């Protein structure tokens, strides 16, 4: 299976599992709140369920990478997305909504490691960074799509989620037909690692955790914040999520950038840009220039950053690529889960301005880490 064909089926699946199933909650939160009337602390807790589900699923995908074929795990990802999105669409209360968010969140953890494994076995070495980065950029496609759909169906969030579920069904069918047949025997090694690999992963682990904490506020509360500001241009309120998603396409160039300029350079630039996007939102969201730059910087740098973490992780865990992607993404999600809860508390007590400035400071702190390709 060549890299282009894998991107053609992998990118839409990541768009569904990340953009539609996971990050759409932050987009739809203002409309869901009109129905369910949640406090910021409750909204933050519901958001954390998606990240907790992600952590559990990605652990499963990594541990079972030598027992269950990548295709089988991806089928599980598609099914959990479809079921979760459907439950969200019909949720009558916060408890059922939380269940749907949790099940949909499982799909993200199930979907990423199998693609890294397939890429490592089916794509030639020199194209693997680019292939992984472009598949990963599906998050931006899904985010832009959810934003575009919400523009036309702002008052029908339940119907929107039903549409998302149908799209998830279609993408699952395409992946089922196109991906290589189930073949566990192709696995060459068991899922284990040396002590040296874990020592080399220490900086990766802490960087991923803090970046997750930093960006969780943006994913959960940025649009709700912008919609409720009076001095923000109407176009920015309506197109905020679409801008994030469209800008994320730039993040697909992470693999090419790393090959040319190096991992350290790519990491530092992405940290600076990602943290600055939160700072702009916290200091002057009503400014036409900064208000527009913030989602552009966030969308492009978040996808770019996750591409950097993939390359960094796979360079550390060379024996088991699924762990190379899974470990940083697990810690990223764990940080986002904790960050979502903390963000809800900060927003309720000190307001959104304090929240986003604090998030940017946490992000800037991760500049102390220095990735290294081993």
mmCIF file of C-alpha atoms in Angstrom:
data_model
loop_
_atom_site.group_PDB
_atom_site.id
_atom_site.type_symbol
_atom_site.label_atom_id
_atom_site.label_comp_id
_atom_site.label_asym_id
_atom_site.label_seq_id
_atom_site.Cartn_x
_atom_site.Cartn_y
_atom_site.Cartn_z
ATOM 1 C CA UNK A 1 0.000 0.000 0.000
ATOM 2 C CA UNK A 2 1.657 3.244 -1.103
ATOM 3 C CA UNK A 3 1.798 6.392 0.985
ATOM 4 C CA UNK A 4 -0.693 8.375 -1.113
ATOM 5 C CA UNK A 5 -3.358 5.684 -0.883
ATOM 6 C CA UNK A 6 -2.821 5.399 2.863
ATOM 7 C CA UNK A 7 -3.180 9.166 3.242
ATOM 8 C CA UNK A 8 -6.364 9.056 1.148
ATOM 9 C CA UNK A 9 -8.073 6.694 3.612
ATOM 10 C CA UNK A 10 -6.239 7.634 6.830
ATOM 11 C CA UNK A 11 -6.744 11.383 6.651
ATOM 12 C CA UNK A 12 -10.589 11.110 6.512
ATOM 13 C CA UNK A 13 -10.611 8.658 9.430
ATOM 14 C CA UNK A 14 -8.529 11.024 11.557
ATOM 15 C CA UNK A 15 -10.833 13.868 10.439
ATOM 16 C CA UNK A 16 -13.797 11.891 11.773
ATOM 17 C CA UNK A 17 -12.274 10.629 15.003
ATOM 18 C CA UNK A 18 -10.538 13.856 15.992
ATOM 19 C CA UNK A 19 -12.388 16.682 14.246
ATOM 20 C CA UNK A 20 -15.950 15.338 14.418
ATOM 21 C CA UNK A 21 -15.895 12.978 17.391
ATOM 22 C CA UNK A 22 -13.564 14.782 19.771
ATOM 23 C CA UNK A 23 -12.954 18.459 19.100
ATOM 24 C CA UNK A 24 -16.462 19.269 17.812
ATOM 25 C CA UNK A 25 -17.637 19.513 21.423
ATOM 26 C CA UNK A 26 -15.852 22.829 21.898
ATOM 27 C CA UNK A 27 -17.500 24.156 18.733
ATOM 28 C CA UNK A 28 -20.993 22.955 19.605
ATOM 29 C CA UNK A 29 -20.785 23.836 23.317
ATOM 30 C CA UNK A 30 -22.598 27.202 23.017
ATOM 31 C CA UNK A 31 -25.550 25.498 21.281
ATOM 32 C CA UNK A 32 -25.562 22.475 23.597
ATOM 33 C CA UNK A 33 -25.577 24.865 26.554
ATOM 34 C CA UNK A 34 -28.739 26.494 25.267
ATOM 35 C CA UNK A 35 -30.433 23.128 25.706
ATOM 36 C CA UNK A 36 -28.717 21.620 28.738
ATOM 37 C CA UNK A 37 -27.629 24.799 30.624
ATOM 38 C CA UNK A 38 -24.258 23.630 31.928
ATOM 39 C CA UNK A 39 -21.930 25.619 34.185
ATOM 40 C CA UNK A 40 -18.303 26.094 32.983
ATOM 41 C CA UNK A 41 -17.081 23.540 35.541
ATOM 42 C CA UNK A 42 -19.555 20.959 34.216
ATOM 43 C CA UNK A 43 -18.652 21.749 30.608
ATOM 44 C CA UNK A 44 -14.989 21.292 31.455
ATOM 45 C CA UNK A 45 -15.670 17.966 33.151
ATOM 46 C CA UNK A 46 -17.679 16.682 30.172
ATOM 47 C CA UNK A 47 -14.818 17.720 27.896
ATOM 48 C CA UNK A 48 -12.344 15.830 30.085
ATOM 49 C CA UNK A 49 -14.309 12.600 29.517
ATOM 50 C CA UNK A 50 -13.263 12.667 25.870
ATOM 51 C CA UNK A 51 -9.611 12.945 26.817
ATOM 52 C CA UNK A 52 -9.900 10.244 29.489
ATOM 53 C CA UNK A 53 -11.492 7.943 26.913
ATOM 54 C CA UNK A 54 -8.681 8.765 24.526
ATOM 55 C CA UNK A 55 -6.089 7.787 27.139
ATOM 56 C CA UNK A 56 -7.755 4.441 27.788
ATOM 57 C CA UNK A 57 -8.175 3.663 24.096
ATOM 58 C CA UNK A 58 -4.643 4.582 23.102
ATOM 59 C CA UNK A 59 -3.251 2.371 25.878
ATOM 60 C CA UNK A 60 -5.353 -0.472 24.518
ATOM 61 C CA UNK A 61 -4.187 0.200 20.954
ATOM 62 C CA UNK A 62 -0.527 0.224 22.008
ATOM 63 C CA UNK A 63 -0.625 -2.820 24.271
ATOM 64 C CA UNK A 64 -2.567 -4.864 21.727
ATOM 65 C CA UNK A 65 -0.514 -3.753 18.724
ATOM 66 C CA UNK A 66 1.179 -7.165 18.587
ATOM 67 C CA UNK A 67 -2.040 -9.126 19.206
ATOM 68 C CA UNK A 68 -4.719 -7.404 17.138
ATOM 69 C CA UNK A 69 -4.235 -6.263 13.550
ATOM 70 C CA UNK A 70 -4.201 -2.506 12.783
ATOM 71 C CA UNK A 71 -7.255 -2.914 10.560
ATOM 72 C CA UNK A 72 -9.280 -4.525 13.358
ATOM 73 C CA UNK A 73 -8.399 -1.708 15.776
ATOM 74 C CA UNK A 74 -9.400 0.870 13.160
ATOM 75 C CA UNK A 75 -12.769 -0.855 12.730
ATOM 76 C CA UNK A 76 -13.277 -0.561 16.497
ATOM 77 C CA UNK A 77 -12.370 3.136 16.202
ATOM 78 C CA UNK A 78 -14.981 3.700 13.520
ATOM 79 C CA UNK A 79 -17.696 1.876 15.451
ATOM 80 C CA UNK A 80 -17.033 3.780 18.681
ATOM 81 C CA UNK A 81 -17.190 7.047 16.739
ATOM 82 C CA UNK A 82 -20.526 6.152 15.147
ATOM 83 C CA UNK A 83 -22.090 5.002 18.425
ATOM 84 C CA UNK A 84 -20.761 7.962 20.427
ATOM 85 C CA UNK A 85 -21.881 10.584 17.923
ATOM 86 C CA UNK A 86 -25.341 8.997 17.732
ATOM 87 C CA UNK A 87 -25.727 9.055 21.529
ATOM 88 C CA UNK A 88 -24.665 12.714 21.663
ATOM 89 C CA UNK A 89 -27.322 13.526 19.063
ATOM 90 C CA UNK A 90 -30.154 12.111 21.177
ATOM 91 C CA UNK A 91 -28.812 12.950 24.663
ATOM 92 C CA UNK A 92 -31.650 14.225 26.890
ATOM 93 C CA UNK A 93 -29.413 15.245 29.798
ATOM 94 C CA UNK A 94 -25.833 15.843 30.882
ATOM 95 C CA UNK A 95 -25.239 12.230 31.949
ATOM 96 C CA UNK A 96 -26.139 10.786 28.543
ATOM 97 C CA UNK A 97 -24.200 13.552 26.814
ATOM 98 C CA UNK A 98 -21.166 12.570 28.872
ATOM 99 C CA UNK A 99 -21.559 8.936 27.824
ATOM 100 C CA UNK A 100 -21.673 9.928 24.163
ATOM 101 C CA UNK A 101 -18.649 12.201 24.523
ATOM 102 C CA UNK A 102 -16.757 9.366 26.227
ATOM 103 C CA UNK A 103 -17.563 6.763 23.556
ATOM 104 C CA UNK A 104 -16.782 9.167 20.720
ATOM 105 C CA UNK A 105 -13.531 10.034 22.484
ATOM 106 C CA UNK A 106 -12.491 6.378 22.456
ATOM 107 C CA UNK A 107 -12.305 6.506 18.662
ATOM 108 C CA UNK A 108 -9.421 8.968 18.706
ATOM 109 C CA UNK A 109 -7.240 6.725 20.842
ATOM 110 C CA UNK A 110 -8.042 3.680 18.737
ATOM 111 C CA UNK A 111 -7.341 5.388 15.406
ATOM 112 C CA UNK A 112 -3.846 6.891 15.596
ATOM 113 C CA UNK A 113 -1.440 4.050 16.587
ATOM 114 C CA UNK A 114 -2.642 1.597 13.882
ATOM 115 C CA UNK A 115 -1.838 4.063 11.104
ATOM 116 C CA UNK A 116 1.665 4.611 12.489
ATOM 117 C CA UNK A 117 2.123 0.851 12.464
ATOM 118 C CA UNK A 118 0.847 0.477 8.883
ATOM 119 C CA UNK A 119 3.064 3.356 7.707
ATOM 120 C CA UNK A 120 6.148 1.764 9.299
ATOM 121 C CA UNK A 121 5.523 -1.508 7.446
ATOM 122 C CA UNK A 122 3.996 -0.402 4.147
ATOM 123 C CA UNK A 123 5.657 2.946 3.287
ATOM 124 C CA UNK A 124 9.312 3.413 2.356
ATOM 125 C CA UNK A 125 11.449 5.018 5.058
ATOM 126 C CA UNK A 126 12.101 8.378 3.388
ATOM 127 C CA UNK A 127 8.351 9.020 3.001
ATOM 128 C CA UNK A 128 7.227 7.929 6.448
ATOM 129 C CA UNK A 129 7.514 11.322 8.196
ATOM 130 C CA UNK A 130 5.488 13.037 5.474
ATOM 131 C CA UNK A 131 2.882 10.273 5.386
ATOM 132 C CA UNK A 132 2.380 10.319 9.162
ATOM 133 C CA UNK A 133 2.161 14.124 9.169
ATOM 134 C CA UNK A 134 -0.432 14.283 6.398
ATOM 135 C CA UNK A 135 -2.605 11.592 7.961
ATOM 136 C CA UNK A 136 -2.370 13.499 11.241
ATOM 137 C CA UNK A 137 -3.524 16.703 9.502
ATOM 138 C CA UNK A 138 -6.938 15.075 9.094
ATOM 139 C CA UNK A 139 -7.729 16.724 12.426
ATOM 140 C CA UNK A 140 -7.702 20.109 10.692
ATOM 141 C CA UNK A 141 -9.989 18.895 7.892
ATOM 142 C CA UNK A 142 -12.472 17.569 10.420
ATOM 143 C CA UNK A 143 -12.301 20.752 12.472
ATOM 144 C CA UNK A 144 -12.904 22.986 9.445
ATOM 145 C CA UNK A 145 -15.763 20.766 8.322
ATOM 146 C CA UNK A 146 -17.498 20.872 11.715
ATOM 147 C CA UNK A 147 -17.200 24.642 11.678
ATOM 148 C CA UNK A 148 -18.683 24.908 8.194
ATOM 149 C CA UNK A 149 -21.595 22.595 9.070
ATOM 150 C CA UNK A 150 -22.282 24.513 12.273
ATOM 151 C CA UNK A 151 -22.626 27.746 10.287
ATOM 152 C CA UNK A 152 -25.628 26.343 8.465
ATOM 153 C CA UNK A 153 -27.064 24.332 11.348
ATOM 154 C CA UNK A 154 -26.275 26.450 14.397
ATOM 155 C CA UNK A 155 -29.692 25.842 15.956
ATOM 156 C CA UNK A 156 -29.758 22.112 15.185
ATOM 157 C CA UNK A 157 -26.835 20.593 17.037
ATOM 158 C CA UNK A 158 -28.619 17.248 17.364
ATOM 159 C CA UNK A 159 -29.089 16.941 13.593
ATOM 160 C CA UNK A 160 -25.475 18.020 13.143
ATOM 161 C CA UNK A 161 -24.250 15.123 15.252
ATOM 162 C CA UNK A 162 -26.466 12.691 13.341
ATOM 163 C CA UNK A 163 -24.845 13.903 10.114
ATOM 164 C CA UNK A 164 -21.442 13.382 11.714
ATOM 165 C CA UNK A 165 -22.432 9.805 12.605
ATOM 166 C CA UNK A 166 -23.437 9.070 9.007
ATOM 167 C CA UNK A 167 -20.134 10.476 7.745
ATOM 168 C CA UNK A 168 -18.286 8.293 10.257
ATOM 169 C CA UNK A 169 -20.143 5.260 8.874
ATOM 170 C CA UNK A 170 -19.097 6.105 5.315
ATOM 171 C CA UNK A 171 -15.438 6.632 6.263
ATOM 172 C CA UNK A 172 -15.385 3.347 8.192
ATOM 173 C CA UNK A 173 -16.685 1.515 5.113
ATOM 174 C CA UNK A 174 -13.987 3.054 2.900
ATOM 175 C CA UNK A 175 -11.238 2.087 5.347
ATOM 176 C CA UNK A 176 -12.616 -1.433 5.659
ATOM 177 C CA UNK A 177 -12.424 -1.888 1.897
ATOM 178 C CA UNK A 178 -9.096 -0.163 1.289
ATOM 179 C CA UNK A 179 -6.794 -1.087 4.179
ATOM 180 C CA UNK A 180 -4.523 -4.156 3.998
ATOM 181 C CA UNK A 181 -6.111 -7.417 5.108
ATOM 182 C CA UNK A 182 -5.855 -8.480 8.725
ATOM 183 C CA UNK A 183 -2.441 -10.062 9.175
ATOM 184 C CA UNK A 184 -0.951 -10.166 12.630
ATOM 185 C CA UNK A 185 1.881 -12.418 11.519
ATOM 186 C CA UNK A 186 3.531 -9.480 9.770
ATOM 187 C CA UNK A 187 4.339 -8.068 13.185
ATOM 188 C CA UNK A 188 8.048 -8.575 13.615
ATOM 189 C CA UNK A 189 8.501 -7.719 17.275
ATOM 190 C CA UNK A 190 6.605 -7.729 20.495
ATOM 191 C CA UNK A 191 5.532 -4.555 22.193
ATOM 192 C CA UNK A 192 8.483 -4.039 24.521
ATOM 193 C CA UNK A 193 11.325 -1.574 24.898
ATOM 194 C CA UNK A 194 14.709 -1.084 26.429
ATOM 195 C CA UNK A 195 15.446 0.979 29.499
ATOM 196 C CA UNK A 196 17.405 3.375 27.303
ATOM 197 C CA UNK A 197 14.299 4.121 25.277
ATOM 198 C CA UNK A 198 12.366 5.094 28.387
ATOM 199 C CA UNK A 199 15.250 7.276 29.574
ATOM 200 C CA UNK A 200 15.294 9.035 26.199
ATOM 201 C CA UNK A 201 11.530 9.519 26.420
ATOM 202 C CA UNK A 202 11.533 11.542 29.663
ATOM 203 C CA UNK A 203 11.614 14.955 27.959
ATOM 204 C CA UNK A 204 9.054 13.778 25.399
ATOM 205 C CA UNK A 205 6.701 12.696 28.188
ATOM 206 C CA UNK A 206 6.859 15.971 30.123
ATOM 207 C CA UNK A 207 6.665 18.114 27.000
ATOM 208 C CA UNK A 208 3.575 16.246 25.773
ATOM 209 C CA UNK A 209 1.883 16.503 29.172
ATOM 210 C CA UNK A 210 2.408 20.261 29.553
ATOM 211 C CA UNK A 211 1.457 21.009 25.945
ATOM 212 C CA UNK A 212 -1.772 19.094 26.523
ATOM 213 C CA UNK A 213 -2.563 21.164 29.615
ATOM 214 C CA UNK A 214 -1.759 24.366 27.736
ATOM 215 C CA UNK A 215 -3.947 23.783 24.680
ATOM 216 C CA UNK A 216 -6.973 22.223 26.433
ATOM 217 C CA UNK A 217 -8.389 25.645 27.328
ATOM 218 C CA UNK A 218 -8.385 26.663 23.680
ATOM 219 C CA UNK A 219 -10.086 23.509 22.428
ATOM 220 C CA UNK A 220 -12.786 23.622 25.095
ATOM 221 C CA UNK A 221 -13.600 27.283 25.702
ATOM 222 C CA UNK A 222 -12.207 29.492 22.914
ATOM 223 C CA UNK A 223 -15.317 29.655 20.747
ATOM 224 C CA UNK A 224 -17.706 29.978 23.697
ATOM 225 C CA UNK A 225 -15.538 32.885 24.835
ATOM 226 C CA UNK A 226 -15.549 34.590 21.437
ATOM 227 C CA UNK A 227 -19.282 34.188 20.864
ATOM 228 C CA UNK A 228 -20.086 35.929 24.137
ATOM 229 C CA UNK A 229 -17.845 38.966 23.504
ATOM 230 C CA UNK A 230 -19.668 42.028 22.182
ATOM 231 C CA UNK A 231 -16.698 43.700 20.470
ATOM 232 C CA UNK A 232 -15.709 40.721 18.319
ATOM 233 C CA UNK A 233 -16.522 41.023 14.580
ATOM 234 C CA UNK A 234 -19.485 38.781 13.591
ATOM 235 C CA UNK A 235 -17.452 36.996 10.904
ATOM 236 C CA UNK A 236 -14.895 35.932 13.504
ATOM 237 C CA UNK A 237 -17.554 34.494 15.797
ATOM 238 C CA UNK A 238 -19.116 32.516 12.966
ATOM 239 C CA UNK A 239 -15.947 31.367 11.199
ATOM 240 C CA UNK A 240 -13.694 30.899 14.221
ATOM 241 C CA UNK A 241 -13.690 27.083 14.097
ATOM 242 C CA UNK A 242 -13.377 26.997 10.309
ATOM 243 C CA UNK A 243 -10.311 29.252 10.531
ATOM 244 C CA UNK A 244 -8.710 26.889 13.061
ATOM 245 C CA UNK A 245 -9.334 23.910 10.813
ATOM 246 C CA UNK A 246 -8.254 25.545 7.562
ATOM 247 C CA UNK A 247 -5.050 26.837 9.146
ATOM 248 C CA UNK A 248 -4.363 23.328 10.400
ATOM 249 C CA UNK A 249 -3.628 22.206 6.854
ATOM 250 C CA UNK A 250 -0.304 24.012 7.205
ATOM 251 C CA UNK A 251 0.500 21.556 9.970
ATOM 252 C CA UNK A 252 0.642 18.776 7.405
ATOM 253 C CA UNK A 253 4.024 20.127 6.329
ATOM 254 C CA UNK A 254 5.629 19.120 9.650
ATOM 255 C CA UNK A 255 7.340 16.062 8.203
ATOM 256 C CA UNK A 256 8.843 17.975 5.302
ATOM 257 C CA UNK A 257 9.943 20.815 7.613
ATOM 258 C CA UNK A 258 11.605 18.422 10.054
ATOM 259 C CA UNK A 259 13.486 16.647 7.268
ATOM 260 C CA UNK A 260 14.860 19.985 6.070
ATOM 261 C CA UNK A 261 15.393 22.075 9.207
ATOM 262 C CA UNK A 262 15.562 19.561 12.034
ATOM 263 C CA UNK A 263 13.353 18.410 14.892
ATOM 264 C CA UNK A 264 14.587 20.912 17.505
ATOM 265 C CA UNK A 265 13.870 23.883 15.258
ATOM 266 C CA UNK A 266 10.409 22.535 14.396
ATOM 267 C CA UNK A 267 9.569 21.903 18.050
ATOM 268 C CA UNK A 268 10.574 25.360 19.268
ATOM 269 C CA UNK A 269 8.723 27.198 16.523
ATOM 270 C CA UNK A 270 5.549 25.196 17.113
ATOM 271 C CA UNK A 271 5.686 25.805 20.881
ATOM 272 C CA UNK A 272 6.158 29.553 20.411
ATOM 273 C CA UNK A 273 3.319 29.865 17.923
ATOM 274 C CA UNK A 274 0.918 27.606 19.854
ATOM 275 C CA UNK A 275 1.470 29.465 23.135
ATOM 276 C CA UNK A 276 1.203 32.864 21.478
ATOM 277 C CA UNK A 277 -2.199 31.951 20.037
ATOM 278 C CA UNK A 278 -3.578 31.561 23.577
ATOM 279 C CA UNK A 279 -1.843 34.764 24.689
ATOM 280 C CA UNK A 280 -3.489 36.767 21.884
ATOM 281 C CA UNK A 281 -6.888 35.412 22.895
ATOM 282 C CA UNK A 282 -6.281 36.380 26.504
ATOM 283 C CA UNK A 283 -4.986 39.923 26.019
ATOM 284 C CA UNK A 284 -7.004 41.306 23.104
ATOM 285 C CA UNK A 285 -9.586 38.989 21.496
ATOM 286 C CA UNK A 286 -11.610 41.947 20.220
ATOM 287 C CA UNK A 287 -8.716 43.316 18.177
ATOM 288 C CA UNK A 288 -9.383 42.610 14.498
ATOM 289 C CA UNK A 289 -5.805 41.574 13.761
ATOM 290 C CA UNK A 290 -5.001 39.620 16.939
ATOM 291 C CA UNK A 291 -8.485 38.097 17.052
ATOM 292 C CA UNK A 292 -7.964 36.685 13.560
ATOM 293 C CA UNK A 293 -4.333 35.687 14.087
ATOM 294 C CA UNK A 294 -5.132 33.685 17.219
ATOM 295 C CA UNK A 295 -7.149 30.865 15.547
ATOM 296 C CA UNK A 296 -4.802 30.888 12.540
ATOM 297 C CA UNK A 297 -1.767 30.420 14.783
ATOM 298 C CA UNK A 298 -3.493 27.839 16.957
ATOM 299 C CA UNK A 299 -4.820 25.703 14.110
ATOM 300 C CA UNK A 300 -1.568 25.600 12.179
ATOM 301 C CA UNK A 301 0.723 25.113 15.179
ATOM 302 C CA UNK A 302 -1.385 22.488 16.954
ATOM 303 C CA UNK A 303 -1.402 20.141 13.961
ATOM 304 C CA UNK A 304 2.262 20.930 13.310
ATOM 305 C CA UNK A 305 3.089 20.211 16.945
ATOM 306 C CA UNK A 306 1.349 16.846 16.926
ATOM 307 C CA UNK A 307 3.332 15.998 13.786
ATOM 308 C CA UNK A 308 6.522 16.922 15.648
ATOM 309 C CA UNK A 309 5.527 14.699 18.578
ATOM 310 C CA UNK A 310 4.909 11.788 16.197
ATOM 311 C CA UNK A 311 8.378 12.079 14.655
ATOM 312 C CA UNK A 312 9.998 12.598 18.065
ATOM 313 C CA UNK A 313 8.169 9.625 19.565
ATOM 314 C CA UNK A 314 8.878 7.229 16.709
ATOM 315 C CA UNK A 315 12.556 8.211 16.836
ATOM 316 C CA UNK A 316 12.606 7.217 20.517
ATOM 317 C CA UNK A 317 10.575 4.001 20.238
ATOM 318 C CA UNK A 318 11.980 2.670 16.978
ATOM 319 C CA UNK A 319 11.171 -0.977 17.682
ATOM 320 C CA UNK A 320 7.418 -0.382 18.123
ATOM 321 C CA UNK A 321 6.142 2.590 16.049
ATOM 322 C CA UNK A 322 2.666 2.312 17.589
ATOM 323 C CA UNK A 323 4.257 3.240 20.934
ATOM 324 C CA UNK A 324 6.241 6.028 19.302
ATOM 325 C CA UNK A 325 2.971 7.696 18.399
ATOM 326 C CA UNK A 326 0.978 6.392 21.348
ATOM 327 C CA UNK A 327 3.166 7.545 24.237
ATOM 328 C CA UNK A 328 3.298 11.278 23.358
ATOM 329 C CA UNK A 329 -0.360 11.299 22.283
ATOM 330 C CA UNK A 330 -1.351 9.541 25.505
ATOM 331 C CA UNK A 331 0.447 12.137 27.619
ATOM 332 C CA UNK A 332 -0.915 14.932 25.422
ATOM 333 C CA UNK A 333 -4.448 13.660 26.035
ATOM 334 C CA UNK A 334 -3.826 13.137 29.751
ATOM 335 C CA UNK A 335 -2.686 16.748 29.962
ATOM 336 C CA UNK A 336 -5.761 17.843 28.030
ATOM 337 C CA UNK A 337 -8.042 15.872 30.348
ATOM 338 C CA UNK A 338 -6.522 17.467 33.439
ATOM 339 C CA UNK A 339 -6.352 20.823 31.684
ATOM 340 C CA UNK A 340 -10.038 20.745 30.731
ATOM 341 C CA UNK A 341 -11.059 20.276 34.368
ATOM 342 C CA UNK A 342 -8.616 22.927 35.602
ATOM 343 C CA UNK A 343 -9.665 25.302 32.817
ATOM 344 C CA UNK A 344 -13.309 24.986 33.793
ATOM 345 C CA UNK A 345 -12.465 25.896 37.375
ATOM 346 C CA UNK A 346 -10.278 28.860 36.371
ATOM 347 C CA UNK A 347 -12.907 30.145 33.930
ATOM 348 C CA UNK A 348 -15.592 29.931 36.614
ATOM 349 C CA UNK A 349 -13.510 31.725 39.243
ATOM 350 C CA UNK A 350 -11.244 34.169 37.363
ATOM 351 C CA UNK A 351 -12.740 34.397 33.873
ATOM 352 C CA UNK A 352 -11.596 33.535 30.375
ATOM 353 C CA UNK A 353 -8.958 36.273 30.065
ATOM 354 C CA UNK A 354 -6.989 34.859 32.992
ATOM 355 C CA UNK A 355 -7.511 31.337 31.679
ATOM 356 C CA UNK A 356 -5.970 31.925 28.249
ATOM 357 C CA UNK A 357 -3.029 33.966 29.535
ATOM 358 C CA UNK A 358 -2.291 31.214 32.072
ATOM 359 C CA UNK A 359 -2.510 28.597 29.320
ATOM 360 C CA UNK A 360 0.037 30.499 27.239
ATOM 361 C CA UNK A 361 2.490 30.644 30.160
ATOM 362 C CA UNK A 362 2.296 26.869 30.624
ATOM 363 C CA UNK A 363 2.986 26.481 26.912
ATOM 364 C CA UNK A 364 6.035 28.748 26.960
ATOM 365 C CA UNK A 365 7.491 26.667 29.811
ATOM 366 C CA UNK A 366 7.837 23.696 27.456
ATOM 367 C CA UNK A 367 10.614 25.531 25.586
ATOM 368 C CA UNK A 368 12.992 24.130 28.203
ATOM 369 C CA UNK A 369 12.753 20.724 26.548
ATOM 370 C CA UNK A 370 14.936 19.726 23.622
ATOM 371 C CA UNK A 371 13.825 16.895 21.351
ATOM 372 C CA UNK A 372 16.400 14.639 19.792
ATOM 373 C CA UNK A 373 16.179 12.144 16.953
ATOM 374 C CA UNK A 374 18.001 9.024 18.093
#
